[in-house]
Short mmCIF file of C-alpha atoms (C1' of nucleotides) in Angstrom, two decimals:
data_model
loop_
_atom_site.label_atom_id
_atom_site.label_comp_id
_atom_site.label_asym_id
_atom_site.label_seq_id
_atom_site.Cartn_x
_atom_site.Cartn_y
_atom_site.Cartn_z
CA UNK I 1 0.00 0.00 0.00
CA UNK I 2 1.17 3.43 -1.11
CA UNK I 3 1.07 5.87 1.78
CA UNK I 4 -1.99 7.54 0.17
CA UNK I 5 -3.71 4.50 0.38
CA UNK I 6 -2.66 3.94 3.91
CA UNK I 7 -4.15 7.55 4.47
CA UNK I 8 -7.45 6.66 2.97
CA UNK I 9 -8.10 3.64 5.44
CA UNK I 10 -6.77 5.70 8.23
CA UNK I 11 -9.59 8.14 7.79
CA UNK I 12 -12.70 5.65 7.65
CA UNK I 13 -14.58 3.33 9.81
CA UNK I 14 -12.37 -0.30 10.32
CA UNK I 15 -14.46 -3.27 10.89
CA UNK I 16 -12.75 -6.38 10.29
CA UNK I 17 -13.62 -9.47 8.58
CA UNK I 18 -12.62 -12.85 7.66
CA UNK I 19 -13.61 -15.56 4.55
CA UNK I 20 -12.79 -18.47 4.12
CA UNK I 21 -11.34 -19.73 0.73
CA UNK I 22 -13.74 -20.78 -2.25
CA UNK I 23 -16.96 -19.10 -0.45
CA UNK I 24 -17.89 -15.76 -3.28
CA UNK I 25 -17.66 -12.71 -1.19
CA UNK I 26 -19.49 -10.77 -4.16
CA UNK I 27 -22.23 -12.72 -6.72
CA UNK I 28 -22.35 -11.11 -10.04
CA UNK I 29 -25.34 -9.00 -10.57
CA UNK I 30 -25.60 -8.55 -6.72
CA UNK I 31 -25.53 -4.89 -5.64
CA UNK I 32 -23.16 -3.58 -3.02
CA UNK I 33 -23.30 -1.48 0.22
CA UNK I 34 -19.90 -2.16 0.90
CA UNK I 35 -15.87 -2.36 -0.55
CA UNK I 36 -13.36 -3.93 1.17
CA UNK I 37 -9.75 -3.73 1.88
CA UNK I 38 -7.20 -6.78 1.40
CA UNK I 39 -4.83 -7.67 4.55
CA UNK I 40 -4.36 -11.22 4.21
CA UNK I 41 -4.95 -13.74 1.89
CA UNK I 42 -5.19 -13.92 -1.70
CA UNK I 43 -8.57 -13.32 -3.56
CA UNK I 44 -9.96 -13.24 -7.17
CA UNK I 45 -12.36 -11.46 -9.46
CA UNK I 46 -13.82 -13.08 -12.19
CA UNK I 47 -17.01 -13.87 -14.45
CA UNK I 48 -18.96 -16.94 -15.31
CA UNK I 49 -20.32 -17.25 -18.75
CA UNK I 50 -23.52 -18.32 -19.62
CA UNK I 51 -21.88 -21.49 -20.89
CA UNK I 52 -20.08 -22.17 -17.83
CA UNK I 53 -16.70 -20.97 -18.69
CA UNK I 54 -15.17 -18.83 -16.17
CA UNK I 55 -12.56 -15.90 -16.77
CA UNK I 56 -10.38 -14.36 -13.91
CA UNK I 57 -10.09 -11.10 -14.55
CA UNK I 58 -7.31 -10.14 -11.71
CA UNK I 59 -6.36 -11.95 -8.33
CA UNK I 60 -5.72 -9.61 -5.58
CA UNK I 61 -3.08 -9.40 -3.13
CA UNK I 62 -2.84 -8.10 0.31
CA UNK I 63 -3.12 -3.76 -0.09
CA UNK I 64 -5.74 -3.97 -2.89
CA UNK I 65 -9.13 -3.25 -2.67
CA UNK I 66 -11.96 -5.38 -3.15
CA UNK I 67 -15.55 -4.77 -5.14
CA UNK I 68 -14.45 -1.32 -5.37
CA UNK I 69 -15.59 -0.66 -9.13
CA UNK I 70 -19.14 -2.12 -7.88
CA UNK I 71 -19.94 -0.24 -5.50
CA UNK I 72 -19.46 2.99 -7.72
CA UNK I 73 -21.30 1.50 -10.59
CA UNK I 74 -24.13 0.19 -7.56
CA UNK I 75 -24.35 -3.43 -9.29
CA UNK I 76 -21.13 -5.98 -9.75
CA UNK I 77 -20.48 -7.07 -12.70
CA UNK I 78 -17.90 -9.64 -11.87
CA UNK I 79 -18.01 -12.27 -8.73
CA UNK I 80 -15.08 -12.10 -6.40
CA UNK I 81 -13.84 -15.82 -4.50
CA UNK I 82 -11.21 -15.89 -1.80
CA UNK I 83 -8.15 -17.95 -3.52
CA UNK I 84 -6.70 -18.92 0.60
CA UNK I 85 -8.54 -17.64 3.77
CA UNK I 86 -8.11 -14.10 3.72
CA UNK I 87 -8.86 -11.11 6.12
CA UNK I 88 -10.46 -7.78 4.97
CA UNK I 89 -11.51 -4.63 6.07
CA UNK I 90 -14.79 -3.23 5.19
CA UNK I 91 -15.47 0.22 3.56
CA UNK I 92 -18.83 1.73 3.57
CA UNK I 93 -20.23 4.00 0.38
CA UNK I 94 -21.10 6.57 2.74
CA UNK I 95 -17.86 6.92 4.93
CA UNK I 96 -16.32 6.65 0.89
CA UNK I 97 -18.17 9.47 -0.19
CA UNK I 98 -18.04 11.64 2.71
CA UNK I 99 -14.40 11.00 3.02
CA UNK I 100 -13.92 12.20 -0.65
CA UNK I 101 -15.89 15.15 0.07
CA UNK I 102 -14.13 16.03 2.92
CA UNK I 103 -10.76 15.46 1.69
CA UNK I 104 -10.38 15.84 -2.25
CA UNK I 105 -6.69 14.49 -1.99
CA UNK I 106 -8.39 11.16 -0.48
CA UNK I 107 -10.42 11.00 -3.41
CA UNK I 108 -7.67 11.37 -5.86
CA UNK I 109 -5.68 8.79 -4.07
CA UNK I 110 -8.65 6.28 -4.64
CA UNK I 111 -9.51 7.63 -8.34
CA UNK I 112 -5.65 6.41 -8.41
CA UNK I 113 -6.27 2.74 -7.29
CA UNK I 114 -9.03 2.75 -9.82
CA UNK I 115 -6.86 3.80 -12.82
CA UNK I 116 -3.95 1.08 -12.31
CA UNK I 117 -6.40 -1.51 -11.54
CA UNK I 118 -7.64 -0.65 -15.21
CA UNK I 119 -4.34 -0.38 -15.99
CA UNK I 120 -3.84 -3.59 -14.94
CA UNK I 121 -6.44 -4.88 -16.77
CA UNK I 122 -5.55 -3.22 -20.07
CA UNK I 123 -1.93 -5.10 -19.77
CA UNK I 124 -4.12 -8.72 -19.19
CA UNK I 125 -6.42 -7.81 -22.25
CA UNK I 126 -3.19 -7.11 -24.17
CA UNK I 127 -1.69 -10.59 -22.93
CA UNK I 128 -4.42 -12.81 -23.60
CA UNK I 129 -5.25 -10.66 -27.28
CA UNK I 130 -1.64 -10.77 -28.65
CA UNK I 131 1.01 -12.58 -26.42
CA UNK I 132 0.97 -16.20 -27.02
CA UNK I 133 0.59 -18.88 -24.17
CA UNK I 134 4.56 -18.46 -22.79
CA UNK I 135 5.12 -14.95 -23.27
CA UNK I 136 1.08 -14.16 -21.23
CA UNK I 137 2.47 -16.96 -18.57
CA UNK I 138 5.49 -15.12 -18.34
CA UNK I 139 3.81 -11.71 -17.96
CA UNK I 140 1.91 -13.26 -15.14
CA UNK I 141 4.19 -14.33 -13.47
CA UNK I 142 6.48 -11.08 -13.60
CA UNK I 143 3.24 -9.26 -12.33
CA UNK I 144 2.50 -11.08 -9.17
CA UNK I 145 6.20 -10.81 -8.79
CA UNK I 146 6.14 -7.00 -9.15
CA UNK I 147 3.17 -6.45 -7.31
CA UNK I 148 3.62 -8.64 -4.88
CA UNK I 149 7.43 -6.92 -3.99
CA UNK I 150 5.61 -3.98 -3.40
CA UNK I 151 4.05 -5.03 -0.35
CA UNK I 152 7.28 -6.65 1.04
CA UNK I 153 5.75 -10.37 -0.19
CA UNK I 154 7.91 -11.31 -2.90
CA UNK I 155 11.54 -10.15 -4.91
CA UNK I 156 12.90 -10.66 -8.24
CA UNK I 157 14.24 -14.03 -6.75
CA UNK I 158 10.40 -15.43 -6.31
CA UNK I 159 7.42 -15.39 -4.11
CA UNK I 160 4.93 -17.78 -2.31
CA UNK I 161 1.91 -18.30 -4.82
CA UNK I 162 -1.25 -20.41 -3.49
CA UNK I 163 -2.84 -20.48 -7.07
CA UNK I 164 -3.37 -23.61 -8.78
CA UNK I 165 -3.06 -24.32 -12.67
CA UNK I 166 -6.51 -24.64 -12.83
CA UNK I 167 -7.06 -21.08 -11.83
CA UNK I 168 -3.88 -20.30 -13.42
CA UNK I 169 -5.54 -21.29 -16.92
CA UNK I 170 -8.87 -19.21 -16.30
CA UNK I 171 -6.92 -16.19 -15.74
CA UNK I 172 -4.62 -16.69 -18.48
CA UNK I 173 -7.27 -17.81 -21.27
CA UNK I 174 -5.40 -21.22 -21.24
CA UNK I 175 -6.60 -25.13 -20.74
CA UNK I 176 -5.38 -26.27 -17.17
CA UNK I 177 -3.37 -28.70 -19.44
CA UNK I 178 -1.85 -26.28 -21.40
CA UNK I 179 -0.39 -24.24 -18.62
CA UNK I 180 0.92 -27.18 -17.35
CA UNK I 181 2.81 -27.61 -20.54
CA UNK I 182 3.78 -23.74 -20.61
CA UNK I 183 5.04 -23.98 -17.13
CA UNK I 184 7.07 -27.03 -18.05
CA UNK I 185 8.43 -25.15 -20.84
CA UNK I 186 9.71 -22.16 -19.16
CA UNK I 187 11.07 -24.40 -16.48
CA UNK I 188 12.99 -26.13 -18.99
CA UNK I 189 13.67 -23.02 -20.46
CA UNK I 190 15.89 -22.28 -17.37
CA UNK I 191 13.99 -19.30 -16.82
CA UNK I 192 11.35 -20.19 -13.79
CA UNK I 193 9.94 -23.02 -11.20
CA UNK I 194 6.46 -22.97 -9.93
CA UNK I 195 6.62 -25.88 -7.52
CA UNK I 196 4.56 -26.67 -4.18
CA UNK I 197 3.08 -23.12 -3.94
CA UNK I 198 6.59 -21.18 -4.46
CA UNK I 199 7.72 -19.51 -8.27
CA UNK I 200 11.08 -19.08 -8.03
CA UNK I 201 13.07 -16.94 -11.01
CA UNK I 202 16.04 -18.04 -12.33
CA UNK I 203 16.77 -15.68 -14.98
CA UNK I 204 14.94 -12.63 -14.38
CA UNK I 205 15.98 -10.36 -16.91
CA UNK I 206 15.91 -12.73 -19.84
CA UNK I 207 12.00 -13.25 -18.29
CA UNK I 208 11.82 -9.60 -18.54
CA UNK I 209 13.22 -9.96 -22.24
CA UNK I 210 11.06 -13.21 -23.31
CA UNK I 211 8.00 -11.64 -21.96
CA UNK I 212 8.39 -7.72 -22.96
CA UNK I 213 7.24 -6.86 -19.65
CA UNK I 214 7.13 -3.18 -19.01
CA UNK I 215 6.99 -2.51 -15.59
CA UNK I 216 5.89 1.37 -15.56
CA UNK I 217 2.28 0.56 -15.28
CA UNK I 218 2.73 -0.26 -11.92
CA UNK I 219 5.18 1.57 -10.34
CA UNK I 220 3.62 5.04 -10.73
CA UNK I 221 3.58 5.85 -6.77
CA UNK I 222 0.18 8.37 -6.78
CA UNK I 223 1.84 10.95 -8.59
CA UNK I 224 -1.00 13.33 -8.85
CA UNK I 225 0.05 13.84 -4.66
CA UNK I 226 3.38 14.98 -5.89
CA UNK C 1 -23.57 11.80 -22.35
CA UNK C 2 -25.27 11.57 -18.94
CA UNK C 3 -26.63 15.16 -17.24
CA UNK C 4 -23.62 14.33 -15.04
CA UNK C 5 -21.01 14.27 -17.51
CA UNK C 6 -22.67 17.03 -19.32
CA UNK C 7 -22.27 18.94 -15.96
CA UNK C 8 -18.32 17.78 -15.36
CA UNK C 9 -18.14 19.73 -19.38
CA UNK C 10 -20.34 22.25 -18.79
CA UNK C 11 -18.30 23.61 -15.13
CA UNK C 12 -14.84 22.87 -16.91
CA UNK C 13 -12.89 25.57 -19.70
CA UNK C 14 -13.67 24.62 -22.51
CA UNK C 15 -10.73 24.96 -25.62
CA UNK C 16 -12.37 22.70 -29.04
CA UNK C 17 -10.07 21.13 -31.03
CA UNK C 18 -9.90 19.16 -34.45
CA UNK C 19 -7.35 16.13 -35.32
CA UNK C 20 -7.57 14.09 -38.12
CA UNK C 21 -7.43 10.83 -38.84
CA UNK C 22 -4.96 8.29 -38.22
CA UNK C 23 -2.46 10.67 -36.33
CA UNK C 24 -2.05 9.73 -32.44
CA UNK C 25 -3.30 12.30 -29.94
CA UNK C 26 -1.52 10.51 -27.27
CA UNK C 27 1.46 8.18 -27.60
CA UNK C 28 2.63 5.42 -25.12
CA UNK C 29 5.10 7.07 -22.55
CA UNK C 30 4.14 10.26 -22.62
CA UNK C 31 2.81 11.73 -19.92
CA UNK C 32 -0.08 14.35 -20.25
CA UNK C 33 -1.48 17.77 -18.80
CA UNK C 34 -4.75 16.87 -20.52
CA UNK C 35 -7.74 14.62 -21.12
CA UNK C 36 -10.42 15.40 -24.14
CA UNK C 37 -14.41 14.84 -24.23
CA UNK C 38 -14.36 13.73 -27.68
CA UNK C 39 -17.50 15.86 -29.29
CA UNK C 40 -17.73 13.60 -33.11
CA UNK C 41 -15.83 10.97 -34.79
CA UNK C 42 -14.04 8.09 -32.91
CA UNK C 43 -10.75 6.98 -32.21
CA UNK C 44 -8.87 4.31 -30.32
CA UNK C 45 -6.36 3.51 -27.35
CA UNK C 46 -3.98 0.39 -28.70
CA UNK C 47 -0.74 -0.56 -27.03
CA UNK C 48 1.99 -1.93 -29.86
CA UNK C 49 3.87 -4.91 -28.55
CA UNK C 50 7.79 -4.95 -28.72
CA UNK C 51 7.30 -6.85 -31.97
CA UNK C 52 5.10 -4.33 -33.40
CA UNK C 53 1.70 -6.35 -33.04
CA UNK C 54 -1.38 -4.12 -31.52
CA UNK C 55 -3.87 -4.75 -29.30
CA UNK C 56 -6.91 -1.94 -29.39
CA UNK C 57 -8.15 -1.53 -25.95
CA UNK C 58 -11.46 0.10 -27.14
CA UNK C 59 -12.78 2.54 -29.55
CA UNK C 60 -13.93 6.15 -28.07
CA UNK C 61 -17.78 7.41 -29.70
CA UNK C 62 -18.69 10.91 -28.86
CA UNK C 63 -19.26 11.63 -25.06
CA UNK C 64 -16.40 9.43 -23.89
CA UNK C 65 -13.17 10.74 -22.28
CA UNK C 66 -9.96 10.21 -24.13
CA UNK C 67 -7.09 10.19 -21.64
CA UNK C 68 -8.15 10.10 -18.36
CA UNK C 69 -6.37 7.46 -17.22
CA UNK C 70 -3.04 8.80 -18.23
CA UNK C 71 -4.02 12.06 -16.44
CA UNK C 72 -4.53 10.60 -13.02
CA UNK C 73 -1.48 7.98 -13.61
CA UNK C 74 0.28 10.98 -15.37
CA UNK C 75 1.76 8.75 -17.67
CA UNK C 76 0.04 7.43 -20.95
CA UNK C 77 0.45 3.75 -20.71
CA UNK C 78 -1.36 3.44 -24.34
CA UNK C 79 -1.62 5.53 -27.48
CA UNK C 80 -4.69 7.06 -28.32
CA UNK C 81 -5.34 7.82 -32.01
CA UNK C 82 -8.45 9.37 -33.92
CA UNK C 83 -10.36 6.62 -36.34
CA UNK C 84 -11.88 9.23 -38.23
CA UNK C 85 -10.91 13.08 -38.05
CA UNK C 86 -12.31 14.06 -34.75
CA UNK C 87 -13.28 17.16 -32.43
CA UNK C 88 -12.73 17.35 -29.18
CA UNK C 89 -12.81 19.50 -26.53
CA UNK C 90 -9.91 19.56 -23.82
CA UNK C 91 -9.85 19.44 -20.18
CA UNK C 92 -6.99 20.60 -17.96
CA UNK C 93 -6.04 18.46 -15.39
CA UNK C 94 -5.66 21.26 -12.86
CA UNK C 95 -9.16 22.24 -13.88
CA UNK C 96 -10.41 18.66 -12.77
CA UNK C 97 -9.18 19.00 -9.83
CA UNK C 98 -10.35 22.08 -8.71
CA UNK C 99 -13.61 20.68 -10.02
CA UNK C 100 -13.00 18.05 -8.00
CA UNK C 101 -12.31 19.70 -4.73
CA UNK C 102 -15.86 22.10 -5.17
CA UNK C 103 -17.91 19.50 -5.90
CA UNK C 104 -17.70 16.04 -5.02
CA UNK C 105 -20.83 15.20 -6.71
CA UNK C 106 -18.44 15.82 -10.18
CA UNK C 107 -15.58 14.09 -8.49
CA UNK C 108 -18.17 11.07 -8.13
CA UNK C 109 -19.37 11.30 -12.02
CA UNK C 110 -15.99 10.62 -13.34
CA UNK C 111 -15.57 8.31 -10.85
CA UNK C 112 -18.55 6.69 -12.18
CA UNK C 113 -17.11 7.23 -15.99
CA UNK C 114 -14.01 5.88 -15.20
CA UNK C 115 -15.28 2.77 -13.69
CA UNK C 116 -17.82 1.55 -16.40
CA UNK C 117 -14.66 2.00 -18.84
CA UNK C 118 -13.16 -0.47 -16.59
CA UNK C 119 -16.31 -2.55 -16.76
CA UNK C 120 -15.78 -2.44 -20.74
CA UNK C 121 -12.69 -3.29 -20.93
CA UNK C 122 -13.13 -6.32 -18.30
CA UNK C 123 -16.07 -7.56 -20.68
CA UNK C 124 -13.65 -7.00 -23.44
CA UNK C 125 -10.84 -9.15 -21.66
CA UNK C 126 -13.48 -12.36 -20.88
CA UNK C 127 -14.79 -12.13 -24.43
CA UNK C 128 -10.87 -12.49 -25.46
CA UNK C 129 -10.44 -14.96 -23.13
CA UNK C 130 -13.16 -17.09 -23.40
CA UNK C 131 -15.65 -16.51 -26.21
CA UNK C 132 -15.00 -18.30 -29.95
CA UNK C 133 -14.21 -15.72 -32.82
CA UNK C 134 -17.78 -15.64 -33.47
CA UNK C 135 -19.26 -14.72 -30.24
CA UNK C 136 -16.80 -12.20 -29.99
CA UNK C 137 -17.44 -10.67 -32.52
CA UNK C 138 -20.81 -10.43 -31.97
CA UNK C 139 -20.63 -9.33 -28.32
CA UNK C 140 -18.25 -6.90 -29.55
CA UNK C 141 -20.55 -5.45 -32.19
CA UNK C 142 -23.51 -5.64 -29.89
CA UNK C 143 -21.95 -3.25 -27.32
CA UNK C 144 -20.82 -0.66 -30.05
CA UNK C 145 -24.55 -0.63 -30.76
CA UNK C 146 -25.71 -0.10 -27.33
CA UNK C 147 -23.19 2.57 -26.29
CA UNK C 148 -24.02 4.23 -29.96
CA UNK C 149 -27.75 4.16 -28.87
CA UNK C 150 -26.76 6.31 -25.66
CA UNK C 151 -25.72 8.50 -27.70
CA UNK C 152 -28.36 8.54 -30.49
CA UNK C 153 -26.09 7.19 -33.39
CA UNK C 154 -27.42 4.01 -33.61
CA UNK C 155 -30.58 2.15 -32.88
CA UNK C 156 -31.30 -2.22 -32.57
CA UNK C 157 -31.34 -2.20 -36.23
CA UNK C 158 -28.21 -0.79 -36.70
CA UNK C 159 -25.24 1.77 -37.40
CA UNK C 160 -23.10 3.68 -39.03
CA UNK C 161 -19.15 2.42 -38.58
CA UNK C 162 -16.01 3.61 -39.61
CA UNK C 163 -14.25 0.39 -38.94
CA UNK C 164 -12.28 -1.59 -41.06
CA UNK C 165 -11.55 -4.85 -40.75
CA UNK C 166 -8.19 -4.36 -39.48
CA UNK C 167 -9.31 -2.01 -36.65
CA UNK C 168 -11.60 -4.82 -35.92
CA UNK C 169 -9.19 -7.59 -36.01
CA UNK C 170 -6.40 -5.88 -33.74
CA UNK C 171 -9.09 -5.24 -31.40
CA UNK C 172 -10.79 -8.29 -31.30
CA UNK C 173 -7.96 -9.91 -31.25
CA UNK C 174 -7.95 -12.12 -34.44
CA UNK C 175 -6.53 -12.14 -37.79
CA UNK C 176 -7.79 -9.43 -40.28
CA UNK C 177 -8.56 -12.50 -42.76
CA UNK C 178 -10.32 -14.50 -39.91
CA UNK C 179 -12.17 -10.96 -39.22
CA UNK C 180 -13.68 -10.98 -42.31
CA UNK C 181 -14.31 -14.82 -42.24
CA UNK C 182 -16.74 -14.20 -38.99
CA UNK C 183 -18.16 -11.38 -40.62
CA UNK C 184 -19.25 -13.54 -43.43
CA UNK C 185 -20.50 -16.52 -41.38
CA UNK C 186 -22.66 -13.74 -39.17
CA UNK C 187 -23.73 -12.74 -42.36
CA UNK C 188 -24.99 -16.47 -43.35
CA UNK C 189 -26.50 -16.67 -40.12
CA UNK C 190 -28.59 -14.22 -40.74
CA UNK C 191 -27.58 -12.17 -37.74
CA UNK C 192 -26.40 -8.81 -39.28
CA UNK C 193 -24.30 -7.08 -42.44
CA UNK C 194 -21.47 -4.97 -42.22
CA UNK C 195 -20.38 -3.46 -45.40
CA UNK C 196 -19.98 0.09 -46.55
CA UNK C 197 -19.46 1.32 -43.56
CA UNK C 198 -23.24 0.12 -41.83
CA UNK C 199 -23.95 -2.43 -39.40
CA UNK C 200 -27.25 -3.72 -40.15
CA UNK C 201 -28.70 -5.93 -37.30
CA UNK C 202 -31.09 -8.52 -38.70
CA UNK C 203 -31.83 -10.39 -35.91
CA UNK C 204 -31.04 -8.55 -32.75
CA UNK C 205 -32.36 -10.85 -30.32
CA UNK C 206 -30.54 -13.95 -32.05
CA UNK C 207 -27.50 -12.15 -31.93
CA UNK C 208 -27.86 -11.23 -27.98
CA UNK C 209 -28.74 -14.75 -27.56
CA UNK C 210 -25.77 -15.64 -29.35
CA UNK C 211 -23.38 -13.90 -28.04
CA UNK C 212 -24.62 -14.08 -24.42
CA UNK C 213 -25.27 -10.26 -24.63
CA UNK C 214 -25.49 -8.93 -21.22
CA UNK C 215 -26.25 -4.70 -21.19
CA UNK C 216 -26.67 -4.37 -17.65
CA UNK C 217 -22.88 -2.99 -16.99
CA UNK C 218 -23.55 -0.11 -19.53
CA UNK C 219 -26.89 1.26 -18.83
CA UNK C 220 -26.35 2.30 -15.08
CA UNK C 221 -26.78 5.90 -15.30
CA UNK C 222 -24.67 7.41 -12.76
CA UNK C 223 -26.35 5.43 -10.15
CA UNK C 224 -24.67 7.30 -7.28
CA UNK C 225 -26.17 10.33 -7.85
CA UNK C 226 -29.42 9.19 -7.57
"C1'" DC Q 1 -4.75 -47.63 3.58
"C1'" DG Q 2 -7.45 -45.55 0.18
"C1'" DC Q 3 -9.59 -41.44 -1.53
"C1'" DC Q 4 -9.36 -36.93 -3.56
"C1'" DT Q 5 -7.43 -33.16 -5.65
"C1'" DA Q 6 -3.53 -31.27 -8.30
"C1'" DG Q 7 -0.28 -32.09 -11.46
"C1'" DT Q 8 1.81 -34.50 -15.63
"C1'" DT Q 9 2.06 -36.53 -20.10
"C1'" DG Q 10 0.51 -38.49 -24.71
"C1'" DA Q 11 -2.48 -38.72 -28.91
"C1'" DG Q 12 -5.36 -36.69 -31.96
"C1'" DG Q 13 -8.64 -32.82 -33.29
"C1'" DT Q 14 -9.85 -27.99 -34.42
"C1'" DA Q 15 -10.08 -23.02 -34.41
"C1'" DA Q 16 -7.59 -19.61 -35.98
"C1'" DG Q 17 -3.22 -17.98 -38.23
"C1'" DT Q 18 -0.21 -17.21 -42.37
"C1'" DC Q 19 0.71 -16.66 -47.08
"C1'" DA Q 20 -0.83 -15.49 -51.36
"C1'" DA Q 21 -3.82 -14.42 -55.12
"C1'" DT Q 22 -7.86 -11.86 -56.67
"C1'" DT Q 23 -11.46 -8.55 -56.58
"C1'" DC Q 24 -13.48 -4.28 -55.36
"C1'" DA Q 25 -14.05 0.76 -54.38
"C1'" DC Q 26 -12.39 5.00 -54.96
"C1'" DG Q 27 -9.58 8.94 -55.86
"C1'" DT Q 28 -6.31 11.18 -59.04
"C1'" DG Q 29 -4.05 12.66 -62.95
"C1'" DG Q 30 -3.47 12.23 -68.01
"C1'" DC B 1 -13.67 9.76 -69.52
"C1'" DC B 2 -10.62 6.31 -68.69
"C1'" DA B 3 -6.13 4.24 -67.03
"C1'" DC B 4 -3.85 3.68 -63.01
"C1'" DG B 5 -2.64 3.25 -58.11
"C1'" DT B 6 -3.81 2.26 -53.53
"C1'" DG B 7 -5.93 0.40 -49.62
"C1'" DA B 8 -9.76 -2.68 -48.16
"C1'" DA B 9 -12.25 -6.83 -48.65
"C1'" DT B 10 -12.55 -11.63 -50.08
"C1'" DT B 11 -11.31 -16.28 -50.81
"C1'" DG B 12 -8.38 -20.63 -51.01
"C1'" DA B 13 -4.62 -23.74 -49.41
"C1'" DC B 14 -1.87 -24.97 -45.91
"C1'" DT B 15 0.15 -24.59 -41.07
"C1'" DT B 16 0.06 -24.30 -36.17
"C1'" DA B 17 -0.99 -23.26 -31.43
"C1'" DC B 18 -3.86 -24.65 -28.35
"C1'" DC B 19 -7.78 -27.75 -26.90
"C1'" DT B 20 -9.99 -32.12 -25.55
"C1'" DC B 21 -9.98 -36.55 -23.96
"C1'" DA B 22 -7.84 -39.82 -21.42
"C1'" DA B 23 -4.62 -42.19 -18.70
"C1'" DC B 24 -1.45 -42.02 -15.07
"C1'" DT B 25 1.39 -40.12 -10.90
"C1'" DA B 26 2.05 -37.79 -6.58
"C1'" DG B 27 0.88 -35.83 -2.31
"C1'" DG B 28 -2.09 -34.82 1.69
"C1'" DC B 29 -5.46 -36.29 4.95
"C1'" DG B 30 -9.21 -38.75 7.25
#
DNA sequence: CGCCTAGTTGAGGTAAGTCAATTCACGTGG
DNA sequence: CCACGTGAATTGACTTACCTCAACTAGGCG
């Protein structure tokens, strides 16, 4: 969490709250009272097609906020799971609203969030439109990574990573078999192992290289605070 | 345009300006002082991969912000250019934010604009992800036709479209000769024409059907502010 | 010990890509 | 008014990346 972020949840009413893994916190189409704040735990947003097909569209880590975008648009379009057990905090509309009113810096620090989570997803449209299956599992991968050294959970070395393949695949637009088969590649590739919950990097910079990751999209620190 | 976002215009300075076609407004890296309203005609954002492939993010109709994002991240992580020759009118970031701080009620429209641009481009990254080429498609033409209704440029029988079928392909994600292969197999479904410029819709509700058409994350009007 | 879930690997199928040729629409200059 | 050039659309033949189905292995846990 950026300091302006830390400011934010300073500011409004804490009540804490815990889910359990694989139990929705958010149903698509439901409409929502309340965001919430990540502390522990991995989650994920995605949405079910009519056919059954699921698509993540963005796991979040400890720091982000959760249900955010549905609460401004009053209706979710997306469904949000717990990956692990995780621990939130709960934001209300109101205390949002009057917070933003009363402090215009605390909503530019939040209109922040929103833009590099759309950011974010902009770089997974671009992945699963025009990267092909190693590069977009590459990109991934060097995403958690970056994101996840932010908040003091991960380095260029590696990071502990409770996702499966199968939820691997429905983030990446890939068969659970097929990721298997990318992962295996990139392993033998001497560039990365994703074993028993941990990715360690081998080679970061040629990942950087094989996957044209660009990290700038992420490490914009609130600059409109400057 | 919603009364809301005609408010954010109407409060702002207003300076009109005219680009034509083809020539980025905005390229990747740069970083900006300004967003536009665009006022007629439509452009694009696209990021260019390292190897020169493109992926367009989504097309821009008159009433939607070009830029925003890169304002509040004050860096342009994608290019913006006009489809057609376009007008727009500019707004000064400095301006926003003074908007911002006197009325939160404007601070909450753009909120509200900003997120359901995130809601289209997370409906654009499942449809990538996990519709066929054909379903895609459709989807993809279905939503230009409900945002163009907004805006009174296009009804459920159809619209007017600048588009070729290489704008479609890089943003759909597909080949421009697999483009036009969907096109034609629409076509021979019966569902709708596109030629000369026109969509015609023949069967709207087939092609909703089809395409697992869901409006509901476009037609919340501000809902906020209610 | 046996079940259950996650991961791994092989064989064969298919949706979409690439390459290439042809047609079409349209603007421009002779 | 027509020849020409150019960019878009169309179609065919062939290739390929990824999918599906299916079998098998490896841990973790009651």
């Amino acid at each position: 969490m950026t300091d302006a972020e830390l400011r934010v949840l300073d500011s409004l009413d804490k009540r804490r709250r815990t889910f359990v893994a694989g139990r929705d916190l958010v149903h698509q189409g439901q409409s929502n009272q309340a965001a919430y704040i990540l502390m522990s735990g991995w989650a994920c947003s995605y949405k079910l097609l009519a056919d059954g097909q699921r698509q993540i569209v963005d796991f979040q880590i400890p720091g982000d906020f959760l249900g955010l975008r549905s609460v401004v648009l009053h209706i979710s379009d997306h469904s949000i799971e717990p990956v692990t057990d995780i621990e939130v905090t709960e934001v209300h509309v109101s205390d949002l609203m009057e917070a933003f009113a009363q402090t215009p810096r605390l909503a530019t620090a939040v209109f922040w969030a929103v833009s590099r989570d759309e950011a974010m997803v902009v770089e997974h449209l671009v992945g699963i439109g025009r990267r092909d299956a190693a590069e977009r599992m590459a990109h991934f991968l060097l995403e958690l990574c970056a994101r996840l050294s932010l908040v003091g959970l991960g380095s260029k070395a590696g990071f502990a990573c409770p996702l499966t393949q199968y939820l691997i695949a429905d983030a990446v637009g890939l068969s659970s078999v097929h990721v298997n088969r990318v992962l295996r590649h990139l392993r033998e590739q001497g560039f990365l192992t994703f074993r028993n919950g941990f990715v360690t990097i081998h080679d970061y910079d040629g990942l950087v290289r094989f996957a044209d990751f660009e990290i700038s999209y992420l490490d914009q620190i609130g600059p409109l605070l400057r």
